[in-house]
Coordinates of C-alpha atoms in Angstrom, one line a residue:
M4 CA -18.3 48.7 55.0
S5 CA -19.6 52.5 53.9
V6 CA -17.0 52.8 50.7
L7 CA -19.0 49.3 49.6
N8 CA -22.3 51.2 50.3
N9 CA -21.2 54.5 48.0
K10 CA -20.1 52.0 45.5
L11 CA -23.4 50.2 45.8
A12 CA -25.8 53.6 45.5
L13 CA -23.2 54.9 43.0
V14 CA -24.0 51.4 40.9
S15 CA -27.6 51.8 41.1
F16 CA -28.3 55.7 40.5
C17 CA -26.4 55.4 37.4
W18 CA -28.1 52.3 35.9
R19 CA -31.1 54.0 37.0
I20 CA -30.3 56.6 34.3
I21 CA -28.8 55.0 31.7
F22 CA -30.9 51.6 31.7
P23 CA -34.0 52.6 29.9
F24 CA -32.0 54.1 27.0
I25 CA -29.0 51.2 26.5
F26 CA -31.5 47.8 26.7
T27 CA -33.3 48.1 23.4
A28 CA -35.4 45.1 22.8
A29 CA -33.0 43.5 20.4
Q30 CA -30.4 43.7 23.3
Q31 CA -33.0 42.4 25.8
K32 CA -33.1 39.3 23.6
R33 CA -29.1 38.8 23.1
S34 CA -28.3 35.3 24.8
T35 CA -26.3 36.4 28.0
V36 CA -24.4 33.2 27.5
T37 CA -21.7 35.2 25.7
D38 CA -21.8 37.6 28.2
W39 CA -21.0 35.0 31.2
Q40 CA -18.2 33.4 28.9
S41 CA -16.2 36.6 29.7
S42 CA -16.9 36.9 33.7
S43 CA -13.5 35.9 35.9
L44 CA -16.7 33.8 37.5
K45 CA -17.5 31.3 34.9
D46 CA -15.2 28.7 36.7
Y47 CA -15.9 29.8 40.3
V48 CA -16.1 26.6 42.6
Y49 CA -18.2 27.9 45.8
D50 CA -16.7 26.0 48.6
G51 CA -19.1 27.2 51.4
A52 CA -16.4 29.6 52.6
G53 CA -17.2 33.7 52.8
S54 CA -20.4 35.7 54.2
C55 CA -23.1 37.0 51.8
L56 CA -20.8 40.5 52.2
D57 CA -17.9 38.7 50.7
Q58 CA -20.0 37.5 48.2
M59 CA -21.5 40.6 47.2
T60 CA -18.0 42.3 46.7
V61 CA -17.0 39.3 44.6
C62 CA -20.0 40.0 42.3
L63 CA -19.3 44.2 42.0
N64 CA -15.6 43.5 41.6
D65 CA -16.5 41.2 38.3
A66 CA -17.9 43.2 35.2
V67 CA -20.3 40.8 33.7
C68 CA -22.0 39.9 37.5
N69 CA -22.2 43.7 38.5
R70 CA -24.1 44.6 34.7
Y71 CA -26.7 42.1 35.8
L72 CA -26.6 42.6 39.5
A73 CA -27.6 46.6 38.6
P74 CA -31.5 46.1 37.9
V75 CA -31.9 44.0 41.3
L76 CA -30.3 47.2 43.1
Q77 CA -32.9 49.4 41.4
E78 CA -35.9 47.6 41.8
C79 CA -35.1 46.2 45.3
T80 CA -34.5 48.8 47.4
A81 CA -36.7 49.9 50.5
N82 CA -40.8 51.0 49.5
C83 CA -40.3 49.1 45.9
N84 CA -42.8 47.3 43.9
L85 CA -43.0 43.9 44.6
D86 CA -43.3 42.5 41.2
R87 CA -40.8 44.1 39.4
C88 CA -38.6 43.2 42.4
Q89 CA -39.1 40.0 41.8
E90 CA -39.3 39.6 37.9
A91 CA -35.5 41.7 38.0
T92 CA -34.0 39.0 41.0
Q93 CA -35.7 36.2 38.5
Q94 CA -33.9 37.6 35.3
F95 CA -30.5 38.1 37.7
Y96 CA -30.5 34.3 38.6
G97 CA -31.8 33.0 35.5
S98 CA -29.1 34.8 33.2
M99 CA -26.3 33.5 35.5
P100 CA -24.4 30.1 35.6
H101 CA -25.2 28.1 38.5
N102 CA -21.7 27.9 40.2
V103 CA -22.2 31.7 40.4
A104 CA -26.1 31.7 41.1
E105 CA -25.4 29.3 43.7
M106 CA -22.0 31.6 45.6
L107 CA -24.9 34.3 45.9
V108 CA -27.7 32.2 47.2
M109 CA -26.5 29.8 49.4
C110 CA -23.9 32.6 51.7
E111 CA -24.4 33.2 55.3
C112 CA -23.9 36.0 57.9
E113 CA -23.0 35.9 61.5
A114 CA -26.4 37.1 63.2
S115 CA -24.7 39.7 65.2
D116 CA -23.4 40.8 61.4
E117 CA -25.9 43.6 60.3
D118 CA -23.9 44.9 57.4
C119 CA -23.7 41.3 56.4
L120 CA -27.6 40.6 56.8
D121 CA -28.5 43.9 54.7
M122 CA -26.6 42.3 51.6
K123 CA -28.2 38.6 52.2
N124 CA -31.5 40.2 52.0
L125 CA -30.9 42.3 48.9
L126 CA -29.1 39.6 47.2
H127 CA -32.3 37.2 47.9
G128 CA -34.4 39.6 47.0
G129 CA -36.2 42.5 49.1
T130 CA -39.8 42.5 50.4
C131 CA -40.9 45.8 49.1
G132 CA -41.9 46.4 52.9
D133 CA -44.8 44.2 52.5
E134 CA -45.7 41.5 55.4
P135 CA -45.0 37.9 55.1
R136 CA -47.3 35.8 53.6
I137 CA -48.7 32.3 55.1
C138 CA -46.5 29.8 53.2
Q139 CA -49.3 27.7 51.8
D140 CA -50.4 31.0 50.1
T141 CA -46.9 31.3 48.7
I142 CA -47.3 28.1 47.2
N143 CA -50.8 29.1 45.9
L144 CA -49.8 32.0 44.2
C145 CA -46.8 29.7 42.5
V146 CA -49.3 27.3 41.3
D147 CA -51.9 30.0 39.8
D148 CA -47.5 31.4 37.5
S149 CA -47.5 29.2 34.5
N150 CA -43.8 30.2 34.6
C151 CA -43.6 29.6 38.6
R152 CA -45.4 26.3 38.4
D153 CA -43.3 24.5 35.5
L154 CA -40.2 25.6 38.1
L155 CA -41.9 24.3 40.9
R156 CA -42.9 20.9 39.0
T157 CA -39.1 20.4 38.6
F158 CA -38.1 21.3 41.8
Q159 CA -40.7 18.4 43.3
T160 CA -39.3 15.9 40.3
K161 CA -35.9 16.3 40.7
C162 CA -35.4 16.6 44.4
W163 CA -37.9 14.0 45.9
S164 CA -38.7 10.4 44.2
S165 CA -41.7 10.2 42.5
E166 CA -43.2 7.8 45.3
E167 CA -42.8 10.7 47.9
A168 CA -44.1 13.2 46.0
P169 CA -46.9 12.1 43.8
C170 CA -48.2 15.2 42.2
H171 CA -50.2 15.7 39.1
N172 CA -49.4 18.0 36.3
D173 CA -51.6 20.8 37.7
L174 CA -49.7 20.3 41.2
Q175 CA -53.3 20.7 42.5
N176 CA -52.9 18.2 45.1
D177 CA -52.4 18.9 48.9
E178 CA -50.8 15.9 49.5
C179 CA -48.4 16.7 47.0
F180 CA -47.1 19.1 49.2
T181 CA -47.4 17.1 52.6
L182 CA -45.1 14.5 51.2
M183 CA -42.6 17.2 50.2
D184 CA -40.7 15.8 53.4
P185 CA -37.4 17.8 54.5
A186 CA -35.9 14.8 55.7
L187 CA -35.8 12.9 52.6
I188 CA -35.3 15.6 50.4
L189 CA -32.4 14.9 47.7
G190 CA -30.6 18.1 48.3
A191 CA -27.0 17.2 48.0
D192 CA -27.7 15.8 44.5
P193 CA -26.7 18.8 41.9
E194 CA -30.0 18.4 40.0
C195 CA -32.2 19.1 42.4
K196 CA -29.6 22.0 43.7
M197 CA -29.4 23.5 40.4
A198 CA -33.9 23.0 39.9
F199 CA -33.6 24.9 43.3
L200 CA -31.7 27.8 42.3
D201 CA -34.4 28.0 39.4
T202 CA -37.2 28.8 41.2
W203 CA -34.9 32.0 42.8
G204 CA -36.8 35.3 42.5
T205 CA -40.3 33.5 42.0
A206 CA -43.0 33.6 44.5
L207 CA -41.7 31.0 46.5
H208 CA -39.1 32.7 48.0
Y209 CA -40.9 35.5 49.2
P210 CA -40.6 35.7 53.4
C211 CA -44.0 33.8 54.0
T212 CA -44.8 32.9 58.3
C213 CA -47.1 30.0 60.1
K214 CA -47.8 32.6 62.7
G215 CA -51.7 32.3 63.3
V216 CA -51.9 29.0 61.3
S217 CA -54.6 26.8 62.9
N218 CA -53.1 22.9 64.0
D219 CA -54.8 21.4 61.0
N220 CA -52.6 23.6 58.5
L221 CA -49.5 24.2 60.5
L222 CA -47.6 20.8 59.8
M223 CA -47.9 21.5 56.2
C224 CA -47.1 24.9 56.9
N225 CA -43.9 24.1 58.5
M226 CA -42.8 22.1 56.2
I227 CA -43.1 24.4 53.1
H228 CA -41.2 26.9 55.4
D229 CA -38.4 24.8 56.1
V230 CA -38.0 23.4 52.3
L231 CA -38.1 26.7 51.1
H232 CA -36.2 28.9 53.4
N233 CA -33.7 26.6 54.9
R234 CA -31.1 26.5 52.2
S235 CA -28.6 24.2 54.5
H236 CA -30.7 21.0 52.5
F237 CA -28.7 22.6 50.0
M238 CA -25.5 23.8 51.3
I239 CA -22.0 23.0 52.2
S240 CA -21.4 23.6 55.8
W241 CA -20.7 27.1 56.1
K242 CA -17.3 28.2 57.1
S243 CA -16.6 31.6 58.6
S244 CA -13.5 33.3 56.9
S245 CA -12.5 34.7 60.0
G246 CA -10.3 31.8 61.6
P247 CA -8.4 29.3 60.0
S248 CA -9.4 26.1 60.4
K249 CA -8.4 23.4 62.7
P250 CA -6.8 20.2 61.7
P251 CA -8.6 16.9 62.1
E252 CA -8.4 15.4 65.7
I253 CA -6.8 11.6 66.3
N254 CA -8.7 9.5 68.1
E255 CA -6.4 7.8 70.8
S256 CA -7.6 4.5 70.5
E257 CA -7.1 4.4 66.6
Q258 CA -3.7 6.1 67.6
G259 CA -2.8 3.8 69.5
H260 CA -3.8 0.5 67.3
T261 CA -1.8 2.1 64.8
W262 CA 1.3 2.2 66.7
S263 CA 0.9 -1.2 68.1
N264 CA 0.5 -3.0 64.3
D265 CA 3.2 -0.7 63.3
Y266 CA 5.7 -1.9 66.2
L267 CA 4.6 -5.6 65.2
L268 CA 6.0 -5.1 61.5
Y269 CA 9.0 -3.4 63.0
A270 CA 9.8 -6.7 64.9
F271 CA 8.9 -9.1 62.0
T272 CA 11.1 -7.2 59.8
A273 CA 14.1 -7.0 61.9
V274 CA 13.4 -10.5 62.6
L275 CA 13.5 -11.5 59.2
L276 CA 16.4 -9.8 58.5
V277 CA 18.7 -11.4 61.1
G278 CA 17.6 -14.6 60.1
V279 CA 18.7 -13.9 56.6
V280 CA 22.1 -12.3 57.7
I281 CA 23.0 -15.5 60.0
L282 CA 21.3 -18.2 57.8
M283 CA 22.5 -17.3 54.4
P284 CA 26.7 -17.6 55.3
L285 CA 25.5 -20.7 57.0
A286 CA 23.8 -22.3 54.4
V287 CA 27.1 -21.5 51.8
V288 CA 29.4 -23.0 54.1
S289 CA 27.9 -25.8 54.6
K290 CA 27.1 -26.7 51.1
I291 CA 31.0 -26.4 50.9
W292 CA 31.6 -28.5 53.2
M293 CA 29.6 -31.3 51.7
A294 CA 30.8 -31.0 48.5
R295 CA 34.4 -31.3 49.8
R296 CA 33.5 -34.4 51.8
D297 CA 31.4 -35.8 48.6
K298 CA 35.1 -35.6 46.5
T299 CA 36.8 -37.5 49.0
R300 CA 34.0 -40.4 49.3
F301 CA 34.2 -40.7 45.7
H302 CA 38.0 -40.2 45.0
H303 CA 39.6 -43.4 43.5
P304 CA 43.7 -44.1 44.2
Q305 CA 45.5 -44.3 41.1
K306 CA 47.8 -47.0 39.8
S307 CA 51.7 -47.1 40.8
N308 CA 54.0 -46.9 38.3
C309 CA 56.7 -48.3 40.1
V310 CA 58.8 -51.6 39.5
V311 CA 60.1 -53.6 41.6
I312 CA 63.7 -55.4 40.8
L313 CA 64.5 -58.4 42.7

């Protein structure tokens, strides 16, 4: 772990020194598509395995991912500026292919793995030491920002049917958020997951709480928190890489039923085979015998050519 921390510190230090000089305005406008085409992660398929510590290591070992991660390491350290941290985080996730964003956003940690949890907090945007907000406040902050509002509107459109989340264009409708039921979210839909990843780095993902919220607003607060901070709605079941996977268990009743069917099939095949072996020769012999009988029955005696001399 110390090696990884040293590597993170070195990357952060180097980029803090050279970042202002190498990224001119023209370079900042350059499309990142070409960069990611040269990445070893462009065809990476995330299968839910591996912790956040593992995924951070994967990113650091890729030249392109490492380069785009550097501003996040620079801006999202302890006691940082929240706006700059969120901007760096949004640019980081917005620049990369969705398969790489999914790898980093959907990673998880064992509850007892503090090193992994630190990496998870860094990957998902630091809090800069500020206290969590009430979840409704994070929504209001997003709605007040035109870019975040557009991303939130797309997220609602892709992840709920129009009947379930009737939202106006300005999103100034409490009923819109009340009907964003986590139980009805279309989290398995690729477009929904993509829309969720696109909101990363916005005010929506700042840590929020429902502590101290009145009963009248508690239901909505809990729903907002669940939708935005419970990534299991969009995730493949996380698999720890600490041990081998178990083979699927076989139901005994199904196994017995299958064996019974196989036994009957084998018995039927054996009877059929015996029948063919025994009956076929009998049929041939019978046919030959009948042919000879018919030949004898229809054979006329020949006239004698002998002459009797008296």
